[in-house]
GROMACS .gro file of C-alpha atoms in nm:
model
  203
    1MET     CA    1  12.320   9.553   7.766
    2TYR     CA    2  12.681   9.407   7.738
    3ILE     CA    3  12.665   9.063   7.529
    4PRO     CA    4  12.917   8.855   7.383
    5THR     CA    5  12.872   8.852   7.027
    6GLN     CA    6  12.803   8.437   7.083
    7TYR     CA    7  12.520   8.505   7.297
    8ARG     CA    8  12.340   8.714   7.087
    9ASN     CA    9  11.968   8.712   6.972
   10GLU     CA   10  11.877   8.822   6.708
   11ASN     CA   11  11.610   8.631   6.611
   12LEU     CA   12  11.344   8.823   6.616
   13SER     CA   13  11.012   8.606   6.587
   14GLU     CA   14  11.210   8.394   6.956
   15VAL     CA   15  11.229   8.731   7.088
   16LYS     CA   16  10.926   8.868   6.998
   17GLU     CA   17  10.776   8.445   7.148
   18PHE     CA   18  10.922   8.567   7.399
   19LEU     CA   19  10.786   8.888   7.501
   20GLU     CA   20  10.518   8.787   7.504
   21GLN     CA   21  10.580   8.454   7.755
   22ASN     CA   22  10.747   8.673   7.947
   23SER     CA   23  10.622   9.009   7.991
   24PHE     CA   24  10.595   9.086   8.288
   25GLY     CA   25  10.880   9.324   8.297
   26ILE     CA   26  11.057   9.670   8.474
   27LEU     CA   27  11.063  10.000   8.303
   28VAL     CA   28  11.299  10.189   8.420
   29SER     CA   29  11.271  10.537   8.279
   30GLN     CA   30  11.444  10.915   8.466
   31VAL     CA   31  11.229  10.999   8.749
   32ASP     CA   32  11.387  11.387   8.919
   33GLY     CA   33  11.760  11.281   8.740
   34LYS     CA   34  11.715  10.966   8.870
   35PRO     CA   35  11.706  10.641   8.788
   36TRP     CA   36  11.309  10.502   8.927
   37ALA     CA   37  11.200  10.161   8.761
   38THR     CA   38  10.847  10.035   8.756
   39HIS     CA   39  10.783   9.642   8.780
   40ILE     CA   40  10.492   9.564   8.529
   41PRO     CA   41  10.332   9.395   8.263
   42LEU     CA   42  10.442   9.503   7.900
   43GLU     CA   43  10.184   9.322   7.667
   44LEU     CA   44  10.343   9.282   7.319
   45ASP     CA   45  10.116   9.486   7.017
   46THR     CA   46  10.143   9.665   6.698
   47ASP     CA   47   9.974  10.035   6.678
   48LYS     CA   48   9.804  10.105   6.416
   49ASP     CA   49  10.065  10.145   6.132
   50GLY     CA   50  10.197   9.828   6.182
   51ASN     CA   51  10.499   9.897   6.415
   52ASP     CA   52  10.621   9.716   6.685
   53ILE     CA   53  10.508   9.831   7.012
   54LEU     CA   54  10.469   9.792   7.476
   55VAL     CA   55  10.175   9.850   7.603
   56SER     CA   56  10.094   9.930   8.031
   57HIS     CA   57   9.877  10.134   8.281
   58ILE     CA   58  10.130  10.218   8.559
   59SER     CA   59   9.875  10.407   8.898
   60LYS     CA   60   9.895  10.811   8.894
   61ALA     CA   61  10.014  10.725   9.270
   62ASN     CA   62  10.341  10.617   9.078
   63PRO     CA   63  10.512  10.930   9.012
   64GLN     CA   64  10.707  10.810   8.737
   65TRP     CA   65  10.513  10.858   8.475
   66THR     CA   66  10.504  11.282   8.560
   67GLN     CA   67  10.781  11.250   8.390
   68PHE     CA   68  10.675  11.080   8.100
   69SER     CA   69  10.776  11.265   7.725
   70GLU     CA   70  10.763  11.150   7.475
   71GLN     CA   71  11.086  11.285   7.366
   72THR     CA   72  11.264  11.034   7.708
   73GLU     CA   73  11.387  10.721   7.531
   74VAL     CA   74  11.303  10.415   7.821
   75LEU     CA   75  11.459  10.073   7.875
   76CYS     CA   76  11.214   9.786   7.992
   77ILE     CA   77  11.342   9.452   8.069
   78PHE     CA   78  11.208   9.139   8.080
   79ASN     CA   79  11.391   8.786   8.233
   80GLY     CA   80  11.384   8.478   8.165
   81PRO     CA   81  11.421   8.096   8.308
   82HIS     CA   82  11.783   8.155   8.479
   83SER     CA   83  12.046   7.912   8.732
   84TYR     CA   84  12.355   7.915   8.808
   85ILE     CA   85  12.643   7.672   8.639
   86SER     CA   86  12.799   7.391   8.930
   87SER     CA   87  13.204   7.373   8.684
   88SER     CA   88  13.248   7.080   8.857
   89TRP     CA   89  12.961   6.934   8.597
   90TYR     CA   90  13.243   6.971   8.304
   91GLN     CA   91  13.502   6.751   8.179
   92GLU     CA   92  13.802   6.996   8.206
   93GLU     CA   93  13.878   7.234   8.514
   94GLU     CA   94  13.681   7.616   8.469
   95VAL     CA   95  13.483   7.867   8.659
   96PRO     CA   96  13.154   7.826   8.703
   97THR     CA   97  12.879   8.050   8.548
   98TRP     CA   98  12.546   8.133   8.530
   99ASN     CA   99  12.332   8.072   8.217
  100TYR     CA  100  11.957   8.322   8.150
  101ILE     CA  101  11.744   8.444   7.852
  102ALA     CA  102  11.706   8.843   7.947
  103VAL     CA  103  11.587   9.073   7.668
  104HIS     CA  104  11.626   9.497   7.700
  105VAL     CA  105  11.402   9.689   7.501
  106TYR     CA  106  11.380  10.055   7.410
  107GLY     CA  107  11.127  10.243   7.312
  108THR     CA  108  10.992  10.640   7.281
  109LEU     CA  109  10.681  10.692   7.547
  110LYS     CA  110  10.351  10.825   7.489
  111ILE     CA  111  10.060  10.825   7.691
  112ILE     CA  112   9.685  10.716   7.596
  113ASP     CA  113   9.329  10.785   7.665
  114GLU     CA  114   9.142  10.615   7.823
  115ALA     CA  115   8.932  10.406   7.526
  116ALA     CA  116   9.286  10.282   7.524
  117VAL     CA  117   9.345  10.219   7.852
  118LEU     CA  118   9.039  10.035   7.866
  119ASP     CA  119   9.140   9.801   7.458
  120SER     CA  120   9.416   9.711   7.616
  121MET     CA  121   9.267   9.577   8.039
  122HIS     CA  122   9.051   9.413   7.793
  123LYS     CA  123   9.367   9.189   7.569
  124LEU     CA  124   9.513   9.144   7.899
  125VAL     CA  125   9.274   9.020   8.121
  126ASN     CA  126   9.194   8.800   7.859
  127LYS     CA  127   9.558   8.671   7.773
  128TYR     CA  128   9.587   8.543   8.137
  129GLU     CA  129   9.183   8.480   8.246
  130LYS     CA  130   9.160   8.180   7.952
  131ASN     CA  131   9.304   7.901   8.114
  132SER     CA  132   9.123   8.017   8.436
  133ALA     CA  133   8.847   7.777   8.566
  134CYS     CA  134   8.602   8.030   8.627
  135PRO     CA  135   8.771   8.365   8.367
  136VAL     CA  136   8.719   8.685   8.464
  137ALA     CA  137   8.580   8.940   8.190
  138ILE     CA  138   8.582   9.375   8.211
  139GLU     CA  139   8.335   9.392   8.048
  140ASN     CA  140   8.158   9.178   8.387
  141LEU     CA  141   8.273   9.355   8.589
  142SER     CA  142   8.026   9.619   8.781
  143PRO     CA  143   8.040   9.998   8.747
  144LYS     CA  144   8.213  10.107   9.118
  145THR     CA  145   8.511   9.870   9.024
  146MET     CA  146   8.647   9.980   8.688
  147ARG     CA  147   8.631  10.333   8.820
  148GLN     CA  148   8.916  10.249   8.895
  149ILE     CA  149   9.037  10.303   8.584
  150LYS     CA  150   9.027  10.653   8.683
  151GLY     CA  151   9.364  10.584   8.912
  152VAL     CA  152   9.564  10.466   8.635
  153VAL     CA  153   9.795  10.588   8.326
  154GLY     CA  154   9.825  10.424   8.059
  155PHE     CA  155  10.072  10.422   7.822
  156GLN     CA  156  10.228  10.240   7.483
  157ILE     CA  157  10.585  10.220   7.387
  158ARG     CA  158  10.707  10.277   7.007
  159ILE     CA  159  11.000  10.050   6.977
  160THR     CA  160  11.338  10.191   6.835
  161ASP     CA  161  11.599   9.904   6.930
  162ILE     CA  162  11.672   9.525   7.132
  163GLN     CA  163  11.884   9.359   7.315
  164ALA     CA  164  11.886   9.031   7.394
  165ALA     CA  165  12.072   8.782   7.582
  166LYS     CA  166  12.034   8.456   7.590
  167LYS     CA  167  12.318   8.240   7.707
  168LEU     CA  168  12.327   7.842   7.725
  169SER     CA  169  12.637   7.770   7.733
  170GLN     CA  170  12.753   7.817   7.348
  171GLY     CA  171  13.092   7.669   7.288
  172ARG     CA  172  13.104   7.405   7.604
  173GLU     CA  173  12.799   7.130   7.352
  174HIS     CA  174  13.032   6.798   7.456
  175ASP     CA  175  12.901   6.907   7.850
  176GLN     CA  176  12.581   7.021   7.746
  177PRO     CA  177  12.355   6.704   7.868
  178ARG     CA  178  12.561   6.720   8.150
  179ILE     CA  179  12.462   7.064   8.252
  180ILE     CA  180  12.069   6.935   8.141
  181GLU     CA  181  12.066   6.634   8.284
  182GLU     CA  182  12.219   6.812   8.670
  183LEU     CA  183  11.970   7.118   8.574
  184ASN     CA  184  11.647   6.866   8.579
  185LYS     CA  185  11.766   6.771   8.941
  186ARG     CA  186  11.734   7.104   9.021
  187ASP     CA  187  11.390   7.334   9.100
  188ALA     CA  188  11.234   7.420   8.799
  189GLN     CA  189  11.385   7.753   8.715
  190ALA     CA  190  11.713   7.515   8.631
  191ALA     CA  191  11.418   7.305   8.487
  192SER     CA  192  11.320   7.545   8.253
  193VAL     CA  193  11.703   7.619   8.132
  194ALA     CA  194  11.757   7.342   8.075
  195SER     CA  195  11.426   7.269   7.892
  196ALA     CA  196  11.552   7.650   7.745
  197MET     CA  197  11.918   7.410   7.631
  198THR     CA  198  11.758   7.110   7.478
  199LYS     CA  199  11.510   7.366   7.239
  200SER     CA  200  11.808   7.576   7.139
  201ASN     CA  201  11.972   7.288   7.013
  202SER     CA  202  11.735   7.141   6.822
  203ALA     CA  203  11.591   7.425   6.648
   0.00000   0.00000   0.00000
């Protein structure tokens, strides 16, 4: 991913926090020589050796898994908040732009067995059900429902490279208060960008 120097985020702990909070990503690999992308949760975890990994599963009906190879590198794309930035918010004339946060993760993929898939599903469901009024628990699902695990392929991706971009009007510090004010007048997505800008400035 092309990232101008001033927008690179090399704070690994911050990037990991972003991945944990924005885990619904895009898995990109090759299928019959063409790029193929699947939108799925890709959960950050560590393997038995302490290496950072992403864990997920896809349907066996999805042909992407049939060409998984431990020798082939895959790309996982994660998007955070983003918003159009009007140059009318600047003190001096300039072209409009876009603020955004995004992370690209590269790694090698390995298919995992059913027990490991079930363990990853427990973690996934527990993570997202913890704030539910009536939380679902994997262990309480019927055997009939749990047979659906036979229809998925689980895998883990050992991370080989992380490229993180955080474009939040760096270099325009004198305009940032106005940009934040205007973003907060817009939709929830824009307000999230304003919040990220505020947090970045206070770090």
